[in-house]
Amino acid sequence: MTKHEIIACERCQSRIECKANSFTKCQCSEVKLTHDEIEHIAESYEGCLCAACLLELQQEYQKSLSITVS
């Protein structure tokens, strides 16, 4: 029996154990995001995301910053 709610990642639908009441122990806290990265992700998602999706979105955001327009 889990102590926390099992939810679906909003992006990939994988099942994750949400530990919002113990945030430092939650799997999503493994990905360290900057304020700008959080704002970028929040533009598209409102709910919880798994650590794998957060990492992918972080990498996509960082890659988008390195693209220059000629």
Coordinates of C-alpha atoms in Angstrom, one line a residue:
M1 CA 0.0 0.0 0.0
T2 CA 1.4 3.4 -1.0
K3 CA 1.3 6.4 1.3
H4 CA 0.8 8.9 -1.5
E5 CA -1.6 9.3 -4.4
I6 CA -0.8 7.5 -7.7
I7 CA -1.4 9.8 -10.6
A8 CA -0.6 9.9 -14.3
C9 CA 2.1 12.2 -15.6
E10 CA 0.3 14.9 -17.6
R11 CA 2.7 14.6 -20.5
C12 CA 3.4 10.9 -21.0
Q13 CA 0.7 9.3 -18.8
S14 CA 3.1 7.1 -16.9
R15 CA 2.0 6.3 -13.4
I16 CA 3.9 8.2 -10.7
E17 CA 3.6 8.4 -6.9
C18 CA 2.8 12.1 -6.1
K19 CA 4.4 13.2 -2.9
A20 CA 3.2 16.8 -2.9
N21 CA 3.0 16.8 0.9
S22 CA 6.7 15.6 1.0
F23 CA 8.0 17.5 -2.0
T24 CA 11.7 16.9 -1.2
K25 CA 11.0 13.2 -1.4
C26 CA 9.0 13.4 -4.7
Q27 CA 10.6 12.0 -7.8
C28 CA 10.1 15.3 -9.6
S29 CA 12.4 17.1 -7.2
E30 CA 15.3 15.1 -8.7
V31 CA 15.3 17.5 -11.7
K32 CA 16.7 20.9 -10.7
L33 CA 14.9 23.6 -12.8
T34 CA 15.7 27.3 -13.1
H35 CA 12.9 29.8 -12.7
D36 CA 12.8 30.4 -16.5
E37 CA 12.6 26.6 -17.1
I38 CA 9.7 26.3 -14.7
E39 CA 7.9 29.2 -16.3
H40 CA 8.4 27.7 -19.8
I41 CA 7.1 24.3 -18.7
A42 CA 4.1 25.9 -16.9
E43 CA 3.0 27.5 -20.2
S44 CA 2.1 24.0 -21.4
Y45 CA 1.4 21.9 -18.3
E46 CA -0.6 22.5 -15.2
G47 CA -0.4 19.2 -13.4
C48 CA 2.4 16.9 -12.2
L49 CA 5.1 15.6 -14.6
C50 CA 7.4 12.7 -14.1
A51 CA 11.1 13.3 -13.7
A52 CA 11.8 11.9 -17.2
C53 CA 9.5 14.4 -18.8
L54 CA 10.8 17.3 -16.7
L55 CA 14.3 16.4 -17.8
E56 CA 13.3 16.2 -21.5
L57 CA 11.4 19.5 -21.3
Q58 CA 14.4 21.1 -19.6
Q59 CA 16.7 19.9 -22.4
E60 CA 14.3 21.1 -25.1
Y61 CA 14.1 24.5 -23.5
Q62 CA 17.9 24.8 -23.2
K63 CA 18.3 23.7 -26.8
S64 CA 15.8 26.3 -27.9
L65 CA 17.9 29.0 -26.3
S66 CA 21.0 28.0 -28.3
I67 CA 19.1 28.4 -31.6
T68 CA 19.9 31.7 -33.3
V69 CA 17.9 33.4 -36.0
S70 CA 20.0 34.5 -39.0

